[in-house]
Coordinates of C-alpha atoms in Angstrom, one line a residue:
X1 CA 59.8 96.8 102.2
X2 CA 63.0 98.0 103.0
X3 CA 64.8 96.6 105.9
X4 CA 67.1 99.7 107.6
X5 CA 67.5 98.9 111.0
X6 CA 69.4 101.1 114.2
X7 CA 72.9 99.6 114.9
X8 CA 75.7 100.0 117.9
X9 CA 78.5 102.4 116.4
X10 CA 81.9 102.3 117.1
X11 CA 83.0 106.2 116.7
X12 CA 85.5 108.8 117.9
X13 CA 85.4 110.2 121.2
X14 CA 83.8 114.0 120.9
X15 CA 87.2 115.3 121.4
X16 CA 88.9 113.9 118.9
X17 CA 86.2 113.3 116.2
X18 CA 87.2 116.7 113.7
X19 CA 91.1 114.9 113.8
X20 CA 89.7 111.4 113.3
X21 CA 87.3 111.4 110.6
X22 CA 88.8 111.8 107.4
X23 CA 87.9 112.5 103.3
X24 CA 87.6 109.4 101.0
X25 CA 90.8 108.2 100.9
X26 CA 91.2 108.8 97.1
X27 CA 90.2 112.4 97.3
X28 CA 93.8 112.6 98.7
X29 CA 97.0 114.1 97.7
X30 CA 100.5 112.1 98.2
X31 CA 101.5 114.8 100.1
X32 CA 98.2 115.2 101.9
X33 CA 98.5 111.9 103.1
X34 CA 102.3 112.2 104.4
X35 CA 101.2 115.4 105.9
X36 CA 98.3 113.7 108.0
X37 CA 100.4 110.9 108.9
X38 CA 103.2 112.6 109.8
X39 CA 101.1 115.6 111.8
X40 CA 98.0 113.7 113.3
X41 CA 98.2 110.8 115.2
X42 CA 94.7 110.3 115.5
X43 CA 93.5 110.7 111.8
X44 CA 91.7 107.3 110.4
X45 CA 94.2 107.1 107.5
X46 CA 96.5 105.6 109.7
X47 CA 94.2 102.7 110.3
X48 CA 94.3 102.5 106.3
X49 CA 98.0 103.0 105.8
X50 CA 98.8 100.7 108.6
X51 CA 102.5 100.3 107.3
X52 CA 103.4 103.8 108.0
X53 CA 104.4 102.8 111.4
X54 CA 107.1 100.8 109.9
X55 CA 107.7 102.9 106.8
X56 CA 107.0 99.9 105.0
X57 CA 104.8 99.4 101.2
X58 CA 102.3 96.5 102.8
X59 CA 99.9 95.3 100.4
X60 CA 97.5 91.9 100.0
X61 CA 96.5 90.4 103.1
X62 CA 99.2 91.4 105.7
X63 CA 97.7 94.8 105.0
X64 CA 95.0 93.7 105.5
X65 CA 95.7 91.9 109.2
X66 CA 97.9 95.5 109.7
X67 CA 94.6 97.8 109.3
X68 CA 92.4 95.5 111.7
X69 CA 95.8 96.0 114.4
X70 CA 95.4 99.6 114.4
X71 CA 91.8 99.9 114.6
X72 CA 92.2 97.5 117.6
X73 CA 94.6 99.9 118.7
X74 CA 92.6 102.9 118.3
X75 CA 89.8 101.5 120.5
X76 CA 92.2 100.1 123.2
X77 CA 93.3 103.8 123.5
X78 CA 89.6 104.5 123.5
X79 CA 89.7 107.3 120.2
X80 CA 87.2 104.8 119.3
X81 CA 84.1 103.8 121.7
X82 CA 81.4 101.7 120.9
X83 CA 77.8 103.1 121.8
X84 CA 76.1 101.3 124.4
X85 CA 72.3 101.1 122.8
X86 CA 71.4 100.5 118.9
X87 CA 71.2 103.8 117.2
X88 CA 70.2 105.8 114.3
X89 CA 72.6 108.8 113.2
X90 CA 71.6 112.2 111.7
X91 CA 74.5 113.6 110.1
X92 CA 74.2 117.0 108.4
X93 CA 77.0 118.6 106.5
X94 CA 77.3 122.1 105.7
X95 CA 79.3 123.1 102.7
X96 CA 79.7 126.8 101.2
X97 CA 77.5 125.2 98.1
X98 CA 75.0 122.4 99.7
X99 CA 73.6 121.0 102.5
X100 CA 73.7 117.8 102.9
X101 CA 71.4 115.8 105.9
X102 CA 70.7 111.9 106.5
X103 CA 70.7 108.6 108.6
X104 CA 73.4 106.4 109.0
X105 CA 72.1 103.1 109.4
X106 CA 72.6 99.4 109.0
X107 CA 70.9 97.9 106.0
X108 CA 70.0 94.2 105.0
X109 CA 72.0 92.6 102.1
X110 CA 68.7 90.7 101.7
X111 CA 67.0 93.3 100.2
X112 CA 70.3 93.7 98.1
X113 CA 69.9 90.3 97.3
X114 CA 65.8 90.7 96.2
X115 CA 66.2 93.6 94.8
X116 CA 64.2 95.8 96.8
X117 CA 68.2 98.1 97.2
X118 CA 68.2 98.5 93.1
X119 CA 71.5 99.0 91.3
X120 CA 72.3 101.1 88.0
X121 CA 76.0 100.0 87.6
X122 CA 78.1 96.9 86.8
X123 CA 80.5 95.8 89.2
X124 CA 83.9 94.2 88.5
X125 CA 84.3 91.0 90.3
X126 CA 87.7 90.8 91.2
X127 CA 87.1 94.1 93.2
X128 CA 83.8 92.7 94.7
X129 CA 86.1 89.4 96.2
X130 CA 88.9 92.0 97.0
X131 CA 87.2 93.9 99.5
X132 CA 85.3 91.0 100.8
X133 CA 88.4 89.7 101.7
X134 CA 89.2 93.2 103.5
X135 CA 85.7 93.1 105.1
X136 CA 86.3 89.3 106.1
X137 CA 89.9 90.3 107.4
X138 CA 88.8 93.6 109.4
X139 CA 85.8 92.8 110.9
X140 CA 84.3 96.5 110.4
X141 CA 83.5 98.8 107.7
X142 CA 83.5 102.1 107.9
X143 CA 82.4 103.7 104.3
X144 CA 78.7 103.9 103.8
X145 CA 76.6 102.9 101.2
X146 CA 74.8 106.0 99.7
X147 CA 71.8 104.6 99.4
X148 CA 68.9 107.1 98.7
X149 CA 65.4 107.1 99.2
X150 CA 61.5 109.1 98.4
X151 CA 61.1 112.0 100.7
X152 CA 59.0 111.4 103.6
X153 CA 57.3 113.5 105.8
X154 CA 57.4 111.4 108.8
X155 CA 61.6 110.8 108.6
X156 CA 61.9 114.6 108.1
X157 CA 59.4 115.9 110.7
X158 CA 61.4 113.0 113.1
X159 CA 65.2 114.4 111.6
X160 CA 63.9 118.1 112.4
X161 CA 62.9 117.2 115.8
X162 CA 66.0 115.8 116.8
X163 CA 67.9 118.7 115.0
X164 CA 66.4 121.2 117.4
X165 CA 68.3 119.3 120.3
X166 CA 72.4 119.3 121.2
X167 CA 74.4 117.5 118.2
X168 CA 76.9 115.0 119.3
X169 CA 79.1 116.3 117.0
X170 CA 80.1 119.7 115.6
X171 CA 83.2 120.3 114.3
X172 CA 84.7 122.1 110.9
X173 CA 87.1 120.1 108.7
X174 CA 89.7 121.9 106.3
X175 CA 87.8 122.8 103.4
X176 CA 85.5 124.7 105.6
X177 CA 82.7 122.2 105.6
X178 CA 80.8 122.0 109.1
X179 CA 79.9 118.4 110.4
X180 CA 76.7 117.4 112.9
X181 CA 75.8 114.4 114.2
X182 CA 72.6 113.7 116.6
X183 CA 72.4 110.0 118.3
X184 CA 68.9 109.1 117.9
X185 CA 68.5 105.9 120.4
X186 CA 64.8 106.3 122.2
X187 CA 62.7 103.3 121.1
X188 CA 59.7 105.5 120.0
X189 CA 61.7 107.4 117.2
X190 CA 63.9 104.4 116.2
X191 CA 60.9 102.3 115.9
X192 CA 59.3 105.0 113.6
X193 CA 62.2 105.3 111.4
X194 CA 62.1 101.9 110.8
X195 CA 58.6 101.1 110.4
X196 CA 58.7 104.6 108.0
X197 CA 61.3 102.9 105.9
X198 CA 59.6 99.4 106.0
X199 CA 56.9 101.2 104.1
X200 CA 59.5 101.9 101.4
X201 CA 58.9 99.4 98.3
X202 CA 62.7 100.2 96.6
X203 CA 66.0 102.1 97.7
X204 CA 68.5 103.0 94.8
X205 CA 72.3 102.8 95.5
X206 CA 73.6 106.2 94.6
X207 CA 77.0 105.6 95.6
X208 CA 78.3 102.1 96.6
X209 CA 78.3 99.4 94.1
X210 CA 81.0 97.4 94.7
X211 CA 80.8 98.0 98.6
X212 CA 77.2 96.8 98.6
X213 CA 78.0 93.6 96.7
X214 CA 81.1 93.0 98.8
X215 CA 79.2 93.1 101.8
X216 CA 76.7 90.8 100.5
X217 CA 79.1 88.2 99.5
X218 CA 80.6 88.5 102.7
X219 CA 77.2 87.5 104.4
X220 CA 76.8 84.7 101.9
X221 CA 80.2 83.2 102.7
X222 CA 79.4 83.7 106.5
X223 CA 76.4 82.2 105.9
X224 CA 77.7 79.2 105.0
X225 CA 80.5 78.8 107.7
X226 CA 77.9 79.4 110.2
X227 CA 76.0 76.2 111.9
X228 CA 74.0 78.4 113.5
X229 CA 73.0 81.0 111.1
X230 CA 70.0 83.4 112.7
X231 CA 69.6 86.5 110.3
X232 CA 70.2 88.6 112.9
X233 CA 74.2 88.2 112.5
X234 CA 75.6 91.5 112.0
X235 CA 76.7 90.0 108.8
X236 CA 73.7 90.0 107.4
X237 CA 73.8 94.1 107.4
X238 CA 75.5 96.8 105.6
X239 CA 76.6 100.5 106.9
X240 CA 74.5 103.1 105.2
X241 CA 73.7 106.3 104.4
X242 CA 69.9 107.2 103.8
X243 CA 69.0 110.5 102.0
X244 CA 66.0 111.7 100.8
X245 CA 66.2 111.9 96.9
X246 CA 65.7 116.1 96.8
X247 CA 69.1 116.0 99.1
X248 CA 71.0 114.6 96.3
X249 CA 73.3 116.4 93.9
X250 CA 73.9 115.0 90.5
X251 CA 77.3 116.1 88.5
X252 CA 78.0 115.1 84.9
X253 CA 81.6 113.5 84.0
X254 CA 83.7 115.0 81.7
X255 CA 85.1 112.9 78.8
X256 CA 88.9 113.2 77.7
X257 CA 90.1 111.3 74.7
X258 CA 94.3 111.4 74.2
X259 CA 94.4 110.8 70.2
X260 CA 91.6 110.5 67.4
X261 CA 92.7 107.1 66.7
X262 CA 94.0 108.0 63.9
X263 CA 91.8 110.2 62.3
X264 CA 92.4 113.7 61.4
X265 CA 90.5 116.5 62.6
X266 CA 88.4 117.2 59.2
X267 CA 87.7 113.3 59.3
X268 CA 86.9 113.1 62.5
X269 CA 84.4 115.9 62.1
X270 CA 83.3 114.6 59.1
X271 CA 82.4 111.1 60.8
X272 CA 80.8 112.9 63.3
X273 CA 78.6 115.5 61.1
X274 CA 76.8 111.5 60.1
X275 CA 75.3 112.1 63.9
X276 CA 75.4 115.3 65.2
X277 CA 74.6 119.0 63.9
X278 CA 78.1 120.6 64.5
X279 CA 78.3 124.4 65.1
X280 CA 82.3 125.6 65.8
X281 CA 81.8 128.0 68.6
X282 CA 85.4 129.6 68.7
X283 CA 87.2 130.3 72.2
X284 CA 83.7 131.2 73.3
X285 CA 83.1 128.7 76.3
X286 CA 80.0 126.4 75.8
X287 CA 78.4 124.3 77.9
X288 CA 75.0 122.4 76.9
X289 CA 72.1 123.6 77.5
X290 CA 69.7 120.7 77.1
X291 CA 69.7 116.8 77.3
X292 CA 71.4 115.2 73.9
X293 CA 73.4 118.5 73.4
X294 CA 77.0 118.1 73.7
X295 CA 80.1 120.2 73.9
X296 CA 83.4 119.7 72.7
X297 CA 87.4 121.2 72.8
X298 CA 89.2 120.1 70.2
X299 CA 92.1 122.2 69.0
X300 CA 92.0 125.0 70.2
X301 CA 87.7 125.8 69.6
X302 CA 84.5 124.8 71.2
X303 CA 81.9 123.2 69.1
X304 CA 78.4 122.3 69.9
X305 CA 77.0 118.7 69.1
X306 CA 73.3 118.4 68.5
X307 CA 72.1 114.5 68.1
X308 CA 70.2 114.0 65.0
X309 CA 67.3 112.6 66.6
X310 CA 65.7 112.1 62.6
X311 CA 69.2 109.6 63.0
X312 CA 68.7 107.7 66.2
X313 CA 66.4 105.7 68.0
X314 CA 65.6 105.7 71.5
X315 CA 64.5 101.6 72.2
X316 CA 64.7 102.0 76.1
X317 CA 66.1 104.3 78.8
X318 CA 69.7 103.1 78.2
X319 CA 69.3 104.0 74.8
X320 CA 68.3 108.0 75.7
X321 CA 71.1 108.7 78.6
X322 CA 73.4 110.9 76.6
X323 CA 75.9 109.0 78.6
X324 CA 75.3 106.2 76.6
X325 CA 75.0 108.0 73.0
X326 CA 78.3 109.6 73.2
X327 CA 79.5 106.3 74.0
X328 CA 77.5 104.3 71.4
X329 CA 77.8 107.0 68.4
X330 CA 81.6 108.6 69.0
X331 CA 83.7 106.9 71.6
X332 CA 83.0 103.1 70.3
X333 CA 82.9 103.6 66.9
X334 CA 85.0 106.8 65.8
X335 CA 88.0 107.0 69.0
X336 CA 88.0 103.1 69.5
X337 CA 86.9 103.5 72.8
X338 CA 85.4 100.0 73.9
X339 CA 86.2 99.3 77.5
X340 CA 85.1 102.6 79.6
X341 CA 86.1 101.2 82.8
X342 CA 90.2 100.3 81.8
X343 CA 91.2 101.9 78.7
X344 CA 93.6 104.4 79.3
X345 CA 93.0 106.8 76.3
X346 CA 90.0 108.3 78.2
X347 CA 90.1 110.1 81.2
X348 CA 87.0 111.5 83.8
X349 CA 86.1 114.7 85.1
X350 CA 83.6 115.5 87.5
X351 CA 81.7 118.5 86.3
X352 CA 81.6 119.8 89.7
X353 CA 85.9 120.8 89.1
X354 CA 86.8 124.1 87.1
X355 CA 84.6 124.1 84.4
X356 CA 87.7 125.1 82.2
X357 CA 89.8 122.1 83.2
X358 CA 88.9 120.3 80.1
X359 CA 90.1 123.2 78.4
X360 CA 93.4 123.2 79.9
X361 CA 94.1 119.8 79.3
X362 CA 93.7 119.5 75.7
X363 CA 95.6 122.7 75.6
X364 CA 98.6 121.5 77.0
X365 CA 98.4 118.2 75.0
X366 CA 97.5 115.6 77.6
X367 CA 94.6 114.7 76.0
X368 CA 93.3 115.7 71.9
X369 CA 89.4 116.1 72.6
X370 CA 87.2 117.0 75.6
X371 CA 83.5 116.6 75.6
X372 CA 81.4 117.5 78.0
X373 CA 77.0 116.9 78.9
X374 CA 74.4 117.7 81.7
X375 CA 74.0 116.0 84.3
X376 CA 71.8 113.0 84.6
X377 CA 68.8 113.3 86.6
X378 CA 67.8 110.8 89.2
X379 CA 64.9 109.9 87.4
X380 CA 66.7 108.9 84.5
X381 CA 68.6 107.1 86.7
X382 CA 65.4 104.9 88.6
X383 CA 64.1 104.3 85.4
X384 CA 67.6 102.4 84.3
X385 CA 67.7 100.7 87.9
X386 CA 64.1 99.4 88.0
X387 CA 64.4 98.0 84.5
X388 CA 67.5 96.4 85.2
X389 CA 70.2 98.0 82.8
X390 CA 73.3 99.4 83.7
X391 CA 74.7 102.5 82.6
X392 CA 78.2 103.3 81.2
X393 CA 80.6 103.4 83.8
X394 CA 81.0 107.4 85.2
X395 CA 77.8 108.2 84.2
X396 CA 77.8 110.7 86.9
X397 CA 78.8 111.9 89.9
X398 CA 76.9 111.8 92.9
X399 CA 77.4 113.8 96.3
X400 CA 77.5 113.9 99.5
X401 CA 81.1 112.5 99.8
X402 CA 81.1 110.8 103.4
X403 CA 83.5 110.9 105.6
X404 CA 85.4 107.5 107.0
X405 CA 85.6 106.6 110.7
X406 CA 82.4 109.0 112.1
X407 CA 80.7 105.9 112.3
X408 CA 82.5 102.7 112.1
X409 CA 79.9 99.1 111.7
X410 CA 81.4 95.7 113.0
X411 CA 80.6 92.7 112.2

């Protein structure tokens, strides 16, 4: 059973919330970033760039100390105000492409722990202590986990309801997106939301890894430090974002190699024919049409990779991700591609970007190959979390996107 519980938000004032709340932080420009600072005094990217007060590179833990000042700050001037009665939080997002509708909520890092919130990638962990030292240091997060969820009929009959009523929120952000957000703090519907989700054997982390383990060894450490230790800490409890599992949307990513270690392009072609059934395409763009069919730009032509299944043997659901084929079959063994996560001859892209980016790329001479898939789907994805495996590292790419500081959990 799955432990997702209604918590006491600290968010913006209605006023202020479409300045406030911000993209991930990563999904920003240099000079994005200088223009919000230097045009917005209440956007949360000043709380993370805490040394643009001073004009001053901060890094480590006086950054740290720095980003907890100016959320302090931001409540003393109350931008921020902390909500009087544990809550649930529907927040719907409407983009020109997808709608996007869930709770935030507050989830155990027990269940992390026991597996009942199930995983599909490996974390690193010297980012895991990293940003437990952040978490330590700050005292809040504000970046959900995207955790995701079966659909259920009482959640969405409960989210409709409460849809019908006045948002909390509505406001439109720069790419056009529209934002709601309904408080949902009556006992009757919190306490069916959270007996509906109790009913839940397994939650799958759809975005989050390394936030989710963070936060558990935060709770482990406080744990220890704590005489008194309840379970009811806020510690003990991560900030979420629950979706139902048709919400989601599933992008492939992109692979781009910057040499062919080596190898000429008959060779390399060659080497691959051992695998694959090639077909050269020409300038005609292709995409695949079907799992273990794979495109590729190299020099100047498309060609189509078929797996020669007569070739290959599917042992498990690792083996059958076409994730993990390219990578067992041509990155490993032909481009000497070993370490997905750090090698710096391969570069992502999200398959939700200009389909002809790849194109442009190898083009201009950034990079000598492109190759491209379909997306997973989240059942392949359960399948590799409830056996315990881990996929390659950018597998795929996952949206919604959440915003930081709508909803801000302290601990």
């Amino acid at each position: 059973m799955a432990h997702i519980i209604p918590f006491k938000a600290v968010r913006p004032s209605r006023d202020k919330v479409g300045l406030v709340a911000s993209r991930p932080y990563q999904e920003y420009s240099v000079e994005e970033v200088r223009f919000q600072l230097e045009h917005n005094p209440f956007s949360f990217l000043h709380i993370i760039n805490p040394g643009y007060k001073f004009q001053k590179e901060i890094s480590g833990s006086e950054r740290f100390q720095l980003v907890k000042n100016r959320y302090l700050e931001f409540k003393e001037e109350e931008v921020f105000i902390q909500d009087e009665k544990p809550a649930y939080y529907i927040y719907k997002t409407i983009s020109r492409k997808q709608v996007y509708c869930g709770i935030i909520a507050a989830t155990s890092v027990d269940d992390y722990e026991n597996n009942i919130i199930r995983k599909h990638e490996d974390t690193i962990s010297h980012r895991e202590q990293l940003f437990k030292d952040y978490l330590h240091t700050v005292g809040f997060n504000t970046e959900p986990v995207l955790l995701t969820y079966p659909d259920s009929e009482v959640i969405n009959k409960i989210t409709a309801e409460v849809m019908q009523e006045r948002p909390e929120y509505e406001f439109s952000s720069l790419n056009r997106d529209i934002h709601y957000l309904w408080v949902v703090d009556d006992p009757i519907r919190t306490e069916l939301i959270k007996t509906e989700f109790e009913r839940i054997p397994a939650v799958y982390i759809a975005d989050g890894h390394h936030r989710s383990a963070s936060s558990w060894l935060l709770a482990r450490e406080s744990r220890e430090n704590n005489p008194n230790h309840t379970g009811k800490e806020p510690y003990n409890f991560f900030l979420s974002y629950m979706i139902a599992e048709s919400n989601l949307k599933l992008y492939e990513f992109n692979r781009l190699v910057r040499d062919l270690n080596g190898l000429g392009k008959k060779e390399f072609l060659m080497q691959l024919d051992e695998w694959f059934r090639i077909e050269n395409r020409g300038t005609e763009f292709y995409k695949p049409s079907k799992k273990h069919h794979f495109s590729m730009y190299l020099d100047g032509n498309y060609y189509s990779l078929y797996l020669r299944k007569t070739n290959y043997e599917f042992t498990d659901s690792l083996s059958t991700l076409d994730p993990y084929i390219l990578f067992i079959k041509v990155l490993k063994p032909l481009l000497g591609i070993e370490d997905l996560k750090n090698d710096r001859r391969i570069s992502y892209l999200p398959g939700r970007n200009d389909t002809f980016e790849v194109k442009k790329l190898v083009d201009e001479g950034e990079f000598a190959v492109g190759f491209g898939m379909l997306p997973l789907t989240f059942e392949e994805i359960k399948l590799i979390a409830d056996a315990g495996l881990t996929m390659p590292p950018k597998s795929t790419c996952i949206e919604p996107k959440l915003r930081s500081g709508l909803t801000v959990y302290e601990f």
